[in-house]
mmCIF file of N, CA and C in Angstrom:
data_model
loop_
_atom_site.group_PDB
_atom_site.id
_atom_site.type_symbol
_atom_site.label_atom_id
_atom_site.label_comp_id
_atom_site.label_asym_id
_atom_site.label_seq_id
_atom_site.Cartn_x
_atom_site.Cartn_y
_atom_site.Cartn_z
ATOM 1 N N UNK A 9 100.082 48.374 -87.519
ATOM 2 C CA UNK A 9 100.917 47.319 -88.084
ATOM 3 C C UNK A 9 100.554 47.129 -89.558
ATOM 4 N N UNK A 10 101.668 47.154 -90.694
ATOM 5 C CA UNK A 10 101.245 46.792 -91.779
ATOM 6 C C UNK A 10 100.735 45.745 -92.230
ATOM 7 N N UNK A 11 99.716 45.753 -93.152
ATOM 8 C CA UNK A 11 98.984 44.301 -93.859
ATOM 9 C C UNK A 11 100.387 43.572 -94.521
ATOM 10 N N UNK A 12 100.934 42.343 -94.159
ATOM 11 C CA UNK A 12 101.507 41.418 -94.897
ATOM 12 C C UNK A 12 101.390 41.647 -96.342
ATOM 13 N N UNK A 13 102.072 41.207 -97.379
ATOM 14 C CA UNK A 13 101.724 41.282 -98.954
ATOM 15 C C UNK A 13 101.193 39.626 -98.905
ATOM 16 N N UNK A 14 100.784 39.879 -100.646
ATOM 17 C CA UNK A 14 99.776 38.975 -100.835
ATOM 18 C C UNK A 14 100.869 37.223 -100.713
ATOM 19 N N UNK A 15 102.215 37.887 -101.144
ATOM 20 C CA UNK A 15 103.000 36.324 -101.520
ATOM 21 C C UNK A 15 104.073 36.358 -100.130
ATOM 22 N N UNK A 16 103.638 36.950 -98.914
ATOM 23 C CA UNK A 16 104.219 36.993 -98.050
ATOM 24 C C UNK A 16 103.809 34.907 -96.634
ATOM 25 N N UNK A 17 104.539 34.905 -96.088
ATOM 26 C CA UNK A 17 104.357 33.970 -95.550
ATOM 27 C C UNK A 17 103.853 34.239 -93.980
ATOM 28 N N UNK A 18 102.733 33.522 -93.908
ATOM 29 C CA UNK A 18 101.998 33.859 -92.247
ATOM 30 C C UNK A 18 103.262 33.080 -91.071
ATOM 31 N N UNK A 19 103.182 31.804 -91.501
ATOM 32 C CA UNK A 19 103.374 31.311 -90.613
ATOM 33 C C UNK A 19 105.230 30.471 -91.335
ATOM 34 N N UNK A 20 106.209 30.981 -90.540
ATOM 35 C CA UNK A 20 107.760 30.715 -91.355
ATOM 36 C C UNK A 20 108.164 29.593 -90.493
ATOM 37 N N UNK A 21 106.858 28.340 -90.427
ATOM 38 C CA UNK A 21 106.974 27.320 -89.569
ATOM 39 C C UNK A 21 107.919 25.913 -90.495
ATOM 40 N N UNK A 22 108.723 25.027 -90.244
ATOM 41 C CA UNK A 22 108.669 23.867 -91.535
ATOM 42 C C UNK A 22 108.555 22.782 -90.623
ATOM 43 N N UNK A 23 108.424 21.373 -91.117
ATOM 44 C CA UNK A 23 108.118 20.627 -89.962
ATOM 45 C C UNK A 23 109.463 19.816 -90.341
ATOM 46 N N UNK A 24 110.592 20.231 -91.028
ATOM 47 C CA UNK A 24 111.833 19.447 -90.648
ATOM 48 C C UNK A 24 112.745 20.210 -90.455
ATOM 49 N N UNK A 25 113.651 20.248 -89.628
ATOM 50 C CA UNK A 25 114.980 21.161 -89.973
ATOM 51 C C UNK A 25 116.088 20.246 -89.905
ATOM 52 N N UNK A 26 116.948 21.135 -89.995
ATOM 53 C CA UNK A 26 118.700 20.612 -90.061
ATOM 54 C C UNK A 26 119.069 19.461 -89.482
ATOM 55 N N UNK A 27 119.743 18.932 -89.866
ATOM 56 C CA UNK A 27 119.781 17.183 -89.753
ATOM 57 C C UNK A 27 119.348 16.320 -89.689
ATOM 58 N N UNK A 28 117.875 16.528 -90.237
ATOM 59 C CA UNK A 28 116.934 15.456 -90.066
ATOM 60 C C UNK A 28 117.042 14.828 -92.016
ATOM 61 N N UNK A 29 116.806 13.722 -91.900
ATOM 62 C CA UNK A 29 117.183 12.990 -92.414
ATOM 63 C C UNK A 29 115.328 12.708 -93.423
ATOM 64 N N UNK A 30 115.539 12.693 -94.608
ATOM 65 C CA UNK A 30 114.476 13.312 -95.602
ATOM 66 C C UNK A 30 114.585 12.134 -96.554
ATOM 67 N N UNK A 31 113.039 11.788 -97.114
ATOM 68 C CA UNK A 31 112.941 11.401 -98.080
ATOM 69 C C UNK A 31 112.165 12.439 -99.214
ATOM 70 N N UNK A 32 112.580 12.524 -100.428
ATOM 71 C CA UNK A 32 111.430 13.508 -101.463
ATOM 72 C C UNK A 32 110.728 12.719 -101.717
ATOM 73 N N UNK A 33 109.372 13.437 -101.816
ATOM 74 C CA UNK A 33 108.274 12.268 -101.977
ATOM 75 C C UNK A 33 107.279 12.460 -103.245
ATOM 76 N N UNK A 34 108.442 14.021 -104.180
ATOM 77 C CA UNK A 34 107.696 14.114 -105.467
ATOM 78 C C UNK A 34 108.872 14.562 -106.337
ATOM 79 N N UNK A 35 108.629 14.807 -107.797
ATOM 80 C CA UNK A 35 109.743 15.419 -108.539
ATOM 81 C C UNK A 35 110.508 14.303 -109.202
ATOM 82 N N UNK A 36 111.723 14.615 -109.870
ATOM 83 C CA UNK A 36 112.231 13.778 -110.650
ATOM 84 C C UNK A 36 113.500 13.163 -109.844
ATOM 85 N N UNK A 37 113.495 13.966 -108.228
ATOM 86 C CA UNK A 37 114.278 13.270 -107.564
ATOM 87 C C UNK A 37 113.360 12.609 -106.416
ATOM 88 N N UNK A 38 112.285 11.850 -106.543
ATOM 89 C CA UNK A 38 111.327 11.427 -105.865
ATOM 90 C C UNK A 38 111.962 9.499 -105.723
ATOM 91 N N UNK A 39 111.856 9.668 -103.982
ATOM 92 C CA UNK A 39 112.841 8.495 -103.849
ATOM 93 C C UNK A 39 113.738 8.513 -103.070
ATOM 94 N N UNK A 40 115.068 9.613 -103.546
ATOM 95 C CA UNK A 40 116.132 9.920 -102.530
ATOM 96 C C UNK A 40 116.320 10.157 -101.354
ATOM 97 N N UNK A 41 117.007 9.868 -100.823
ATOM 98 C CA UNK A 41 116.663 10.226 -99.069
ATOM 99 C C UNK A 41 118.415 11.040 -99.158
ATOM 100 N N UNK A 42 118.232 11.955 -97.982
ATOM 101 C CA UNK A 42 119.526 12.769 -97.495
ATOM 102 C C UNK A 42 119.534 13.296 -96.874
ATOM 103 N N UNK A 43 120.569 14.393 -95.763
ATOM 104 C CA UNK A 43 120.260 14.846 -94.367
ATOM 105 C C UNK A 43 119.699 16.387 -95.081
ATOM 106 N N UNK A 44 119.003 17.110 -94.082
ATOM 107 C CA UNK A 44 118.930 18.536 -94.279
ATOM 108 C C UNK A 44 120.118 18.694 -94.156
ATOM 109 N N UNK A 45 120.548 20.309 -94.864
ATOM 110 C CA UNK A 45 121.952 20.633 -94.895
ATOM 111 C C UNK A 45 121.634 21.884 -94.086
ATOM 112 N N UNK A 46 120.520 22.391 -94.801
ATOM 113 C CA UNK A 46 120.352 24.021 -94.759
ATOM 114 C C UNK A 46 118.464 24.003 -95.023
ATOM 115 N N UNK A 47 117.632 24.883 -93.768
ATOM 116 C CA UNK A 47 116.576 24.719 -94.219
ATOM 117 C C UNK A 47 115.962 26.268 -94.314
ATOM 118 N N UNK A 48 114.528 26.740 -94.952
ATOM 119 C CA UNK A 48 115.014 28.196 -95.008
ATOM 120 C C UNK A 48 113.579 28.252 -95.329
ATOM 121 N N UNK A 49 112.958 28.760 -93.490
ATOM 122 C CA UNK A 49 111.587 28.427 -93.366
ATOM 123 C C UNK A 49 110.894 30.204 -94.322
ATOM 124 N N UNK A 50 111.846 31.148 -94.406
ATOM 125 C CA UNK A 50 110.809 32.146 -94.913
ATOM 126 C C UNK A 50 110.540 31.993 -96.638
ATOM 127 N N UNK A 51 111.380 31.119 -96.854
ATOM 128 C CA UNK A 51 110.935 30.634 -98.361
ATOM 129 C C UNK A 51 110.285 29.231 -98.586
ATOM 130 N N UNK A 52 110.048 28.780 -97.562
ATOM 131 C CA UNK A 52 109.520 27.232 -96.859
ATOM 132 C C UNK A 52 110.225 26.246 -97.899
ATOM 133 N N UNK A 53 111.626 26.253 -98.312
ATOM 134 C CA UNK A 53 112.238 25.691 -98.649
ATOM 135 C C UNK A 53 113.667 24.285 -97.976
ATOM 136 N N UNK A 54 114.063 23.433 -98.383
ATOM 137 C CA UNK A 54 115.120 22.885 -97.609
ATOM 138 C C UNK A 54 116.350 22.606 -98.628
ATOM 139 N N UNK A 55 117.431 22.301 -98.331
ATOM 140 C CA UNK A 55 118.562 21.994 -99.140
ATOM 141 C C UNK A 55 118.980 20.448 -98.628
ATOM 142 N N UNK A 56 118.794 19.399 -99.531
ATOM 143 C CA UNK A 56 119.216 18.218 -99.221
ATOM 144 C C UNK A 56 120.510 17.553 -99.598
ATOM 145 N N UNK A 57 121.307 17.220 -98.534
ATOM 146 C CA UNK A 57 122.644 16.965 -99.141
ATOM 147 C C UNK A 57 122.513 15.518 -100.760
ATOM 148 N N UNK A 58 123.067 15.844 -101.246
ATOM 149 C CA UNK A 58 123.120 14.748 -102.714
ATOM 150 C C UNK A 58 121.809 14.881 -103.393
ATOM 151 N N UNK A 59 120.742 15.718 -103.233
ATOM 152 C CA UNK A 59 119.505 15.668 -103.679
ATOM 153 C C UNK A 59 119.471 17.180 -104.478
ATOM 154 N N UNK A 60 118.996 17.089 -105.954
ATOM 155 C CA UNK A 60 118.897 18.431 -106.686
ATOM 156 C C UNK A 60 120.160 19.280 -106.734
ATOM 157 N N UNK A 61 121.344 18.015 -107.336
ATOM 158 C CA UNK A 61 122.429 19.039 -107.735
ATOM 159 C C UNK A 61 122.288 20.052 -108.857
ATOM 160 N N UNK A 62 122.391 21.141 -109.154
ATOM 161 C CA UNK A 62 122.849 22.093 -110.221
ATOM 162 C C UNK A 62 123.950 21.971 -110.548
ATOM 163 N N UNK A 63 124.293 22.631 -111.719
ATOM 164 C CA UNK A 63 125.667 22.553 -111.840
ATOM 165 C C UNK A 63 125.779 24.286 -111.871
ATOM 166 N N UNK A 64 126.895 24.774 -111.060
ATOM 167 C CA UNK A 64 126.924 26.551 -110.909
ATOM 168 C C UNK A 64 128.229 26.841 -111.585
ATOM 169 N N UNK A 65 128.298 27.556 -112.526
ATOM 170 C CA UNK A 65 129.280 28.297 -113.276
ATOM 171 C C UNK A 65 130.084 29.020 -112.048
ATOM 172 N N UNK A 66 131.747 29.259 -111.773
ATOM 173 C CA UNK A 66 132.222 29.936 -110.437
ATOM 174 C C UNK A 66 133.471 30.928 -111.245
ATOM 175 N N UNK A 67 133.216 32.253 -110.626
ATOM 176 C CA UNK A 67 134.312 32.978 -111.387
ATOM 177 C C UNK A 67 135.461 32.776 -110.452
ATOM 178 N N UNK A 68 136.314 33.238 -111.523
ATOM 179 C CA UNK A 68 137.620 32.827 -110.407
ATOM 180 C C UNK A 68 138.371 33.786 -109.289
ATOM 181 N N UNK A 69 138.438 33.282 -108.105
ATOM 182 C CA UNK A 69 138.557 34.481 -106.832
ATOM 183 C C UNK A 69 139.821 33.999 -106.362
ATOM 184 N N UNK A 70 140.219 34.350 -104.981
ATOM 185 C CA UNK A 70 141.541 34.392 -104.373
ATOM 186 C C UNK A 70 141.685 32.835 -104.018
ATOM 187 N N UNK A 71 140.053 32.851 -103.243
ATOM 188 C CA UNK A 71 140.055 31.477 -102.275
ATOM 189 C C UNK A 71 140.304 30.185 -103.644
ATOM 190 N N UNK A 72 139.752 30.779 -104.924
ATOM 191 C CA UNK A 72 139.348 29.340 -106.202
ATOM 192 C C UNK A 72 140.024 29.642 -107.117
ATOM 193 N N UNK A 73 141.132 29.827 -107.225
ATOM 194 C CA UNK A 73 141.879 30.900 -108.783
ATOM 195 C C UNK A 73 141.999 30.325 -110.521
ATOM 196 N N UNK A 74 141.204 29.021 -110.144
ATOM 197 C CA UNK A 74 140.681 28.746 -111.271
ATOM 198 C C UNK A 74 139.300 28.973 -111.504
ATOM 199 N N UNK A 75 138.048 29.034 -111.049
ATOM 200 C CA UNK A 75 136.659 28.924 -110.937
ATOM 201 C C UNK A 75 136.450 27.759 -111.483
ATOM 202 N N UNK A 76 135.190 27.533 -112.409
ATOM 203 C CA UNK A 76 134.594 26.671 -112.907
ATOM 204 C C UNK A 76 133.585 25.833 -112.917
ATOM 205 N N UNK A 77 133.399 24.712 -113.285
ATOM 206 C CA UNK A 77 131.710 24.476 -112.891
ATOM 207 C C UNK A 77 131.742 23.524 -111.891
ATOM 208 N N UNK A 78 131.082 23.731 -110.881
ATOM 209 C CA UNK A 78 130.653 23.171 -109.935
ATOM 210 C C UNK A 78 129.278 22.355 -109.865
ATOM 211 N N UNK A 79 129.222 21.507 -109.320
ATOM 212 C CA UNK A 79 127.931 20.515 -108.428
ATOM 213 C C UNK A 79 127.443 21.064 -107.199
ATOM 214 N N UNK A 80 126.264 21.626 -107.175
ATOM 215 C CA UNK A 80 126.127 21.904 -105.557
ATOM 216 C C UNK A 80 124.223 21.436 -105.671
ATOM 217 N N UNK A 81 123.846 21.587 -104.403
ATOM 218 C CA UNK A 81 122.921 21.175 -104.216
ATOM 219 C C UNK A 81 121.903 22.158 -104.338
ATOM 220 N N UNK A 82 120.912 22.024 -105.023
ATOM 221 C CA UNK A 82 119.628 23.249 -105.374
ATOM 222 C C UNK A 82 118.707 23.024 -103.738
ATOM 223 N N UNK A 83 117.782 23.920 -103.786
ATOM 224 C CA UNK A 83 116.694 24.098 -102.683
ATOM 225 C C UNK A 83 115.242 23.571 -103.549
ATOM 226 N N UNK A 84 114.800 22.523 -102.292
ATOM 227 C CA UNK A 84 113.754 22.203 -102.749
ATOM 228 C C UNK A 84 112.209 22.676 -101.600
ATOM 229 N N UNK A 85 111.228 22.499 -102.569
ATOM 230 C CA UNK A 85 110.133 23.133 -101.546
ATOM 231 C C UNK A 85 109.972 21.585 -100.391
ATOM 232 N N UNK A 86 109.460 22.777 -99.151
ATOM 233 C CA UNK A 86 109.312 21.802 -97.946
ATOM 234 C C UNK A 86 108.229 20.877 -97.767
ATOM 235 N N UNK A 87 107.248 21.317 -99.123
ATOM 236 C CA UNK A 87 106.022 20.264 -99.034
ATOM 237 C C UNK A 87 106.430 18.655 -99.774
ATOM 238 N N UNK A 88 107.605 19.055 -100.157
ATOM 239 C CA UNK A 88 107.929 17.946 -101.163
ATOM 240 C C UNK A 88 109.122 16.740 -100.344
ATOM 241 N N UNK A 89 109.294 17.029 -99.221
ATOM 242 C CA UNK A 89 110.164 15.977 -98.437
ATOM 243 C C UNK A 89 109.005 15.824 -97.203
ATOM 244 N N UNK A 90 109.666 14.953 -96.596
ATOM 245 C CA UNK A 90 108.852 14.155 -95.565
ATOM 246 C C UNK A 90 110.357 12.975 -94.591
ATOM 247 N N UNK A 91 109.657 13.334 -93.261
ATOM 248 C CA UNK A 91 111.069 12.743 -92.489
ATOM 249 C C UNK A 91 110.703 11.481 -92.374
ATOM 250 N N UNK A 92 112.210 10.729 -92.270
ATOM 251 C CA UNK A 92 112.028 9.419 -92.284
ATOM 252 C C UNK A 92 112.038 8.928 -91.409
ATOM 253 N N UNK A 93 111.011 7.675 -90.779
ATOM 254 C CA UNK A 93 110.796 6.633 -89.463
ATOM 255 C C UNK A 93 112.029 6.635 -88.892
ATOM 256 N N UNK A 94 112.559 6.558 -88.017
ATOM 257 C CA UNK A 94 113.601 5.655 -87.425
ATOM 258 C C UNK A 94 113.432 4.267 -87.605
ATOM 259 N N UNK A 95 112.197 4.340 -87.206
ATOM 260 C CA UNK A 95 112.097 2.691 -86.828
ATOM 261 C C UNK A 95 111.700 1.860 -88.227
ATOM 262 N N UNK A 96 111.064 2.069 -89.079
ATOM 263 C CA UNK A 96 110.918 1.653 -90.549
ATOM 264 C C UNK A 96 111.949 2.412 -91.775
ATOM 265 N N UNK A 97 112.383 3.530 -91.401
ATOM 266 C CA UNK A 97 112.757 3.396 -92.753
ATOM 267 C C UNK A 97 112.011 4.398 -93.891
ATOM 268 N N UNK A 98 110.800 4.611 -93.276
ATOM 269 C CA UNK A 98 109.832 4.964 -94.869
ATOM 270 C C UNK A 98 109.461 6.170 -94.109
ATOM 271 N N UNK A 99 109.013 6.807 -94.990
ATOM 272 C CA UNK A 99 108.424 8.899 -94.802
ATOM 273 C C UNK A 99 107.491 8.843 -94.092
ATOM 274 N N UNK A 100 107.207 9.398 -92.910
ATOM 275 C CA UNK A 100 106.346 9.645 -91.756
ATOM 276 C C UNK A 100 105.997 10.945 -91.416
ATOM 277 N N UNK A 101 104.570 11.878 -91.240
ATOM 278 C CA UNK A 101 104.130 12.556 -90.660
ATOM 279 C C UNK A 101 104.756 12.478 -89.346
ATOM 280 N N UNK A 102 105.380 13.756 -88.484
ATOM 281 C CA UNK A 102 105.414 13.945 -87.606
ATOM 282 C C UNK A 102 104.543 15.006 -86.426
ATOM 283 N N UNK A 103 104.333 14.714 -85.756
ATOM 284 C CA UNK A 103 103.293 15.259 -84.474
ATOM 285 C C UNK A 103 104.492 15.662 -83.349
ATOM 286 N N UNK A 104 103.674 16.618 -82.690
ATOM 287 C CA UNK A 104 104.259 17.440 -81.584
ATOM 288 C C UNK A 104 103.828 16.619 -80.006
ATOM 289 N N UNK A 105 104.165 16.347 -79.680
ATOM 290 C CA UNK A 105 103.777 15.689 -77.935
ATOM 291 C C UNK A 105 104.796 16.056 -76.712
ATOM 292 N N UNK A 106 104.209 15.850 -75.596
ATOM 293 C CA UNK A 106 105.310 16.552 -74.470
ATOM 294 C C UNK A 106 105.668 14.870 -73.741
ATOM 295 N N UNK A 107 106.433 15.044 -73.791
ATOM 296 C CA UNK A 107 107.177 13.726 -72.841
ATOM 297 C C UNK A 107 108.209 13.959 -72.005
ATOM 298 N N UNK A 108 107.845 13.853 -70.654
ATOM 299 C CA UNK A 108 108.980 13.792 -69.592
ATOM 300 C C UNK A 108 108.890 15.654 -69.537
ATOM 301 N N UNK A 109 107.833 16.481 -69.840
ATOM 302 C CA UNK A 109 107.648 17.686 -69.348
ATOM 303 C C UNK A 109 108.565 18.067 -70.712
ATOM 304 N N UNK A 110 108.559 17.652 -71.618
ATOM 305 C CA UNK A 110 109.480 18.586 -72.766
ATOM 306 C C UNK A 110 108.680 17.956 -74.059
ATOM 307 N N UNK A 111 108.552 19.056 -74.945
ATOM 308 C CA UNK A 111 107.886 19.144 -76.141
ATOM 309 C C UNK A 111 108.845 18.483 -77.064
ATOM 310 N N UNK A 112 108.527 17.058 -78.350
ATOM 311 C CA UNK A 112 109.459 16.636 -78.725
ATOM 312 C C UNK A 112 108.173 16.581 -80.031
ATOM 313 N N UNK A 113 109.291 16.297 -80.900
ATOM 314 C CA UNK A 113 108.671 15.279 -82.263
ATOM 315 C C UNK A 113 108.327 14.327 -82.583
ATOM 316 N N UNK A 114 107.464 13.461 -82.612
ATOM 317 C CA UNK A 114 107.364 11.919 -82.572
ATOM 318 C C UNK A 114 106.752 11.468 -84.180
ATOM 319 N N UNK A 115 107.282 10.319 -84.321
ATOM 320 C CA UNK A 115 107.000 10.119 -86.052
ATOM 321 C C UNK A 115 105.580 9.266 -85.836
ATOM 322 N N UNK A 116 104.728 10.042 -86.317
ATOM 323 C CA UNK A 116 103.104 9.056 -86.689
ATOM 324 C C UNK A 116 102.938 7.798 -86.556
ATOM 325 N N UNK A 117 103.802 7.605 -87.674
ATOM 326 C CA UNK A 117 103.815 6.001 -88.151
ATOM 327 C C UNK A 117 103.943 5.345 -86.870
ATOM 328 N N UNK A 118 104.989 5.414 -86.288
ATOM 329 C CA UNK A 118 105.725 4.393 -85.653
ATOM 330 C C UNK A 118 105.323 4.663 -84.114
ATOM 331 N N UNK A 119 105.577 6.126 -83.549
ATOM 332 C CA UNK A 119 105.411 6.503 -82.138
ATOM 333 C C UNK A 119 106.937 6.792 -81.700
ATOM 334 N N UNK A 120 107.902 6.766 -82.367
ATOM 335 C CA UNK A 120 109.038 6.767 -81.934
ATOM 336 C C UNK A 120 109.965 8.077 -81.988
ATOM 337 N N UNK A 121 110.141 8.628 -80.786
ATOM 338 C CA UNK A 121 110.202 9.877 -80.830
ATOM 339 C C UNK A 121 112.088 10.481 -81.650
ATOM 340 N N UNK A 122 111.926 11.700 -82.574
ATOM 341 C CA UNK A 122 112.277 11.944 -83.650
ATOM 342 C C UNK A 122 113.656 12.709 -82.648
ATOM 343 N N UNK A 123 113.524 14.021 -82.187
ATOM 344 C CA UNK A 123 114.151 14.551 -81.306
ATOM 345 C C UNK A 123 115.026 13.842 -80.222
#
């Protein structure tokens, strides 16, 4: 089996995915909260809806026959969001626990299971 490279990723684990609902908790969009849209564990990145728009230059195609500049949402790293309580409101570590014989997510803070 080949040795991994050096900027390769061991483990293409993230501890939020798709529709979970995010606060950033660094950066110049530090604050915002929004759902995952799109998460993209081999670059341990996430895409937050309304969070880190770009603006993307679009050439013009069949489907857009004008192009032009667009708003879309950039990818941010996954160390930099954190899911939000249900029950408070505010960014919570989540933990793995089995309840009722099934493995779920439960938010730290609170105990209130995420899944």
């Amino acid at each position: 089996m080949p040795r991994p490279s050096a900027g390769s990723h061991h483990n293409d684990k993230l501890h939020v995915k798709k529709g979970d609902t995010v606060v950033v908790l660094s950066g110049k969009h530090r604050g915002q909260t929004g759902k995952v849209m799109l998460a993209l564990p081999r670059e341990a990145k996430v895409v937050v809806e309304g969070v880190n728009l770009v603006t993307k230059h679009v050439k013009p195609s069949a489907t857009n026959p004008t192009g032009g500049i667009e708003q879309r949402e950039g990818a941010l790293h996954a160390s930099k969001v954190a899911v939000v309580d249900p029950e408070t409101g505010k960014a919570t570590r989540i933990r793995k626990q089995i309840v009722d014989g099934k493995k779920v997510r439960v938010a730290v803070a609170s105990g209130k299971v995420i899944d």
